Short mmCIF file of C-alpha atoms in Angstrom, two decimals:
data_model
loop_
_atom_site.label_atom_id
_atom_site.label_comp_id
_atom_site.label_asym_id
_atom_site.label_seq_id
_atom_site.Cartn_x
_atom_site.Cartn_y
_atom_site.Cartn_z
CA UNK A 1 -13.40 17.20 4.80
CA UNK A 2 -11.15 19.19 2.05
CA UNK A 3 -9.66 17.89 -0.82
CA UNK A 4 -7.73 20.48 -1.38
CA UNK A 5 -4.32 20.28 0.47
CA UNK A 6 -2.18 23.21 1.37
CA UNK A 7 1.44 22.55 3.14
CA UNK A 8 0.66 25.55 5.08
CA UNK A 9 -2.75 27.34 6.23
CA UNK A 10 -3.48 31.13 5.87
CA UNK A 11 -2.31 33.15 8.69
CA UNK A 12 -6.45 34.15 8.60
CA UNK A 13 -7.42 30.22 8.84
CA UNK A 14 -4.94 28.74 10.81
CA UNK A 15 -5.83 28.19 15.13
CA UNK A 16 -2.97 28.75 16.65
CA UNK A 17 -4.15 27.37 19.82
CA UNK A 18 -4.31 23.86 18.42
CA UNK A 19 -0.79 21.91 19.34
CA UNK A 20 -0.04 18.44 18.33
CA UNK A 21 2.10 15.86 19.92
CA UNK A 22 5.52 15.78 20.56
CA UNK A 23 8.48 13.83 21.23
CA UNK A 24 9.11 12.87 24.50
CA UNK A 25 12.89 12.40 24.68
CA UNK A 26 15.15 14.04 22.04
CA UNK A 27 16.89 11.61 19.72
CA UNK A 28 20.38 11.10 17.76
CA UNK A 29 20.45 8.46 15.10
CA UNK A 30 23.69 6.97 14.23
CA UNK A 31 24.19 4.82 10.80
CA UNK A 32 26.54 2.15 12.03
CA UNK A 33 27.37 -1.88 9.96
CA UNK A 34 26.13 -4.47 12.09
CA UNK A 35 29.99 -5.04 12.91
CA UNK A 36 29.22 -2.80 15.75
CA UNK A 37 26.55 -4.84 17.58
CA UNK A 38 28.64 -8.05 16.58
CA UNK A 39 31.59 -6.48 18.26
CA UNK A 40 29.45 -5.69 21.46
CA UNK A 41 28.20 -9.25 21.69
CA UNK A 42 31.70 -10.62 21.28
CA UNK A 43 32.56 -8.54 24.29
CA UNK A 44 29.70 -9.80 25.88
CA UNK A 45 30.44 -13.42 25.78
CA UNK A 46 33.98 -13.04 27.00
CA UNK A 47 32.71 -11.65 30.49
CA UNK A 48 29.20 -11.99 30.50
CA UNK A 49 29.33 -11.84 34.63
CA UNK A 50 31.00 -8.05 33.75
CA UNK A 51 27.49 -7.11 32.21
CA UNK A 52 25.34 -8.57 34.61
CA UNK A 53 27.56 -6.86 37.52
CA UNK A 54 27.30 -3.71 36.04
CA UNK A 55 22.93 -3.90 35.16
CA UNK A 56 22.29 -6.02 37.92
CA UNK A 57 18.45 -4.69 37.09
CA UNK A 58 18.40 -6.03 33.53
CA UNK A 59 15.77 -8.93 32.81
CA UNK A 60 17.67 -9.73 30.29
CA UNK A 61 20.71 -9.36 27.40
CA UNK A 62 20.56 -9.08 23.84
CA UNK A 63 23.88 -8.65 21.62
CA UNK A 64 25.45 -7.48 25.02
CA UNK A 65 22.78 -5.10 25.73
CA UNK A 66 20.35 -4.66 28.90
CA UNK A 67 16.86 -5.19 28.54
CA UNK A 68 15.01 -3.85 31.05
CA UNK A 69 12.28 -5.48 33.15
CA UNK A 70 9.65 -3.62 31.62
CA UNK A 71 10.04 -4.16 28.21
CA UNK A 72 8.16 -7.26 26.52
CA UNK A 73 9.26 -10.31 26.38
CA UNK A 74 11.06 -12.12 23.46
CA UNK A 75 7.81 -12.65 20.60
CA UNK A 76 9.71 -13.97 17.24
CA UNK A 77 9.10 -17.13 16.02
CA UNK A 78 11.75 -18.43 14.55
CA UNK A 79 10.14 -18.03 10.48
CA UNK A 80 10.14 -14.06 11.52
CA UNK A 81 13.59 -14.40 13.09
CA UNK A 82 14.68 -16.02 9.20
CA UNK A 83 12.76 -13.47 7.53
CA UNK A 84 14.76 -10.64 9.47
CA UNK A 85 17.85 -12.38 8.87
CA UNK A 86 17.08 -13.08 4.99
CA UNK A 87 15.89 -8.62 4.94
CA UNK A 88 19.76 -8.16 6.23
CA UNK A 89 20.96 -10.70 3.26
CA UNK A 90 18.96 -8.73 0.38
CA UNK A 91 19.79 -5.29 1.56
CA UNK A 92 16.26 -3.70 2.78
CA UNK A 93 16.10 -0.96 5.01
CA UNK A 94 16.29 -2.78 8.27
CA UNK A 95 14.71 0.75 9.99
CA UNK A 96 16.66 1.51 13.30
CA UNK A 97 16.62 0.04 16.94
CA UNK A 98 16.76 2.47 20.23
CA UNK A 99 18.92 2.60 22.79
CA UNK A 100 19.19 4.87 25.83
CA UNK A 101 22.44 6.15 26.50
CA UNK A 102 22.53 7.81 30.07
CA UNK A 103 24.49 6.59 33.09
CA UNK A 104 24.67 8.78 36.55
CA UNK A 105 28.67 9.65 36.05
CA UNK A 106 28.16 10.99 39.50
CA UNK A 107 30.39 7.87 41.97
CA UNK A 108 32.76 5.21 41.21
CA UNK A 109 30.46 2.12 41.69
CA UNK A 110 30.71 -0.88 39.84
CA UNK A 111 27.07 -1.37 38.86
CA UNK A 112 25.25 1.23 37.17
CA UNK A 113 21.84 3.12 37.21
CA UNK A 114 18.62 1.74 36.29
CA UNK A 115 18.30 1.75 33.07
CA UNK A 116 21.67 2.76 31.92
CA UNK A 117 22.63 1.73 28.45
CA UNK A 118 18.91 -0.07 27.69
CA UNK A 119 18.08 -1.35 24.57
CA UNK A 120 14.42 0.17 24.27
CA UNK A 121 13.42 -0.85 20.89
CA UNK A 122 14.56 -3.41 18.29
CA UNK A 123 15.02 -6.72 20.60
CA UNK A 124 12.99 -8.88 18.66
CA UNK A 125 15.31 -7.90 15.66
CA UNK A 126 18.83 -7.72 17.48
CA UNK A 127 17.63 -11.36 19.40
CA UNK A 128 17.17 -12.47 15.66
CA UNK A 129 21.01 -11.63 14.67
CA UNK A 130 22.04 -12.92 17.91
CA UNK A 131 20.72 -16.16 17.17
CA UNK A 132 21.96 -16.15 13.73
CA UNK A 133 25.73 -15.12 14.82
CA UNK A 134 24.93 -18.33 17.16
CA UNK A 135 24.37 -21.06 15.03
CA UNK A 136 20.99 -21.25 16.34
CA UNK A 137 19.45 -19.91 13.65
CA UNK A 138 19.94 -21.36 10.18
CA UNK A 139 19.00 -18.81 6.84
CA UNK A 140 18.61 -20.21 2.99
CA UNK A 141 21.69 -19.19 0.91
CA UNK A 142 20.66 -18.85 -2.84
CA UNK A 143 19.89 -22.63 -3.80
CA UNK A 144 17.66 -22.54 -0.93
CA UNK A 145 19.60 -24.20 1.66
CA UNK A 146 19.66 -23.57 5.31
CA UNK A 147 22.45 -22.07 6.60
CA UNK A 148 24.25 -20.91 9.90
CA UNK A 149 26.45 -18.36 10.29
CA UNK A 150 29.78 -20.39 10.96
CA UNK A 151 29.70 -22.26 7.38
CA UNK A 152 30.84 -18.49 5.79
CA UNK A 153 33.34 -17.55 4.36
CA UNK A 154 34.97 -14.24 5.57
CA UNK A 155 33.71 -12.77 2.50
CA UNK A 156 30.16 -13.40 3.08
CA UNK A 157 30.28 -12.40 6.70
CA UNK A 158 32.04 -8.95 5.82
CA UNK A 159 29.19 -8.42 3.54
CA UNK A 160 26.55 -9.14 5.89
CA UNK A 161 28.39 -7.10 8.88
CA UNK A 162 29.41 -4.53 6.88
CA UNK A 163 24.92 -3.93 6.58
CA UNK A 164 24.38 -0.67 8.01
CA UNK A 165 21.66 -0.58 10.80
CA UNK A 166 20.48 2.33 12.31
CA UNK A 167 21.12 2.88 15.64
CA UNK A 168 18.88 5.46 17.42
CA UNK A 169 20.11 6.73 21.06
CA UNK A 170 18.20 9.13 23.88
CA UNK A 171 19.89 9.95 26.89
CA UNK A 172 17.31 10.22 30.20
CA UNK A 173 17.20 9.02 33.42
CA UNK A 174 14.07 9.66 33.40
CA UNK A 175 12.34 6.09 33.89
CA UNK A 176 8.86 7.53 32.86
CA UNK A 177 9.87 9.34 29.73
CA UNK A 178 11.58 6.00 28.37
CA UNK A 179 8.10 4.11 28.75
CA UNK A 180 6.52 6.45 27.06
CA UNK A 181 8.61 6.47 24.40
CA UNK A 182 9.29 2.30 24.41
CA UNK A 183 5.13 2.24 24.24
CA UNK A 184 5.60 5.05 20.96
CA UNK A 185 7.79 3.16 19.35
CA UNK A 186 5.02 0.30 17.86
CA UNK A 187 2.39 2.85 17.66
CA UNK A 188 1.09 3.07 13.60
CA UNK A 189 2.81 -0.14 13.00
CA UNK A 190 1.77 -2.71 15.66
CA UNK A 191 0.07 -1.19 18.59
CA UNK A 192 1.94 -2.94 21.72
CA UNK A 193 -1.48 -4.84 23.79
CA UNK A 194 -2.40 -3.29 26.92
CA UNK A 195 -0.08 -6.01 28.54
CA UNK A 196 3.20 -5.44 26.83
CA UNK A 197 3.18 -1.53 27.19
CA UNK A 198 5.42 0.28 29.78
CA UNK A 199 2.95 2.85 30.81
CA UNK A 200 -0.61 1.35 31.98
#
């Protein structure tokens, strides 16, 4: 092993068979305030049977957004769920969540393709501001008492939706490729167990 680090190896040195990893699907990454997932669950809970008619597939929806069946289920307790809540509050870099944006454009039907519009990554975290915005979840304000959401004033809620989070968006219809990448998306942080990946 070399202590010595070099950015890039001598053309002499270097194997140029040797080829790491790579991504499986392409990604955009968007910088949008929460506002923008709040506005998708309002939508939500106005015609929730709209959603469910149109991902009749999805196990499940957070903020508005299908889950599908093999993603894992919902692991937060609800001291993480605070914690995530409290990170918004203080401003830390709240990372990104992933979302697949492909839909088959190809008929007019009302429901549409497997795994259309999926949240892949982030439900833990966008279940956690879901149950916040629902008074199910109660934060400490600065005197170190518990809080829900609908005891703010406007101010404090513009602040807190006006928290950038980073949304991060393939676009595949490609059922294997988004398994792969939902198992990635844990890997060097917390490996997903053998029974919570996609791809076994």
């Amino acid at each position: 092993m070399t202590t010595i680090f070099q950015r890039y190896a001598d053309d002499e040195t270097s194997d140029l068979s040797i080829q790491m990893p790579q991504r499986t699907l392409a990604t955009t990454i968007s910088h949008y305030p929460i506002d923008v997932l709040a506005s998708n669950l309002e939508k939500y809970l106005v015609d929730p049977s709209s959603a469910h008619d149109q991902h009749p597939w999805a196990a499940r929806f957070i903020m508005g957004m299908p889950v599908p069946r093999w993603a894992r289920g919902l692991e937060w307790n609800v001291g993480q769920k605070s914690r995530f809540i409290s990170a918004v509050w203080s401003g830390a870099d709240l990372g990104s969540y992933l979302s697949n944006e492909w839909c088959d454009s190809s008929g007019a039907r009302s429901s549409l393709d497997e795994n259309s519009e999926i949240l892949i990554d982030g439900q833990q975290r966008l279940h956690s501001l879901e149950e916040y915005f629902l008074d199910r979840l109660a934060v400490p304000d600065t005197q170190g008492q518990p809080r829900i959401w609908s005891e703010l004033g406007n101010g404090e809620r513009k602040r807190f939706l006006s928290t950038i989070f980073a949304n991060a968006r393939v676009s595949s219809g490609d059922e294997v490729a988004l398994r792969k990448t939902y198992d990635l998306c844990a890997m060097g942080v917390m490996s997903r167990s053998m029974d919570q990946r996609a791809v076994r």
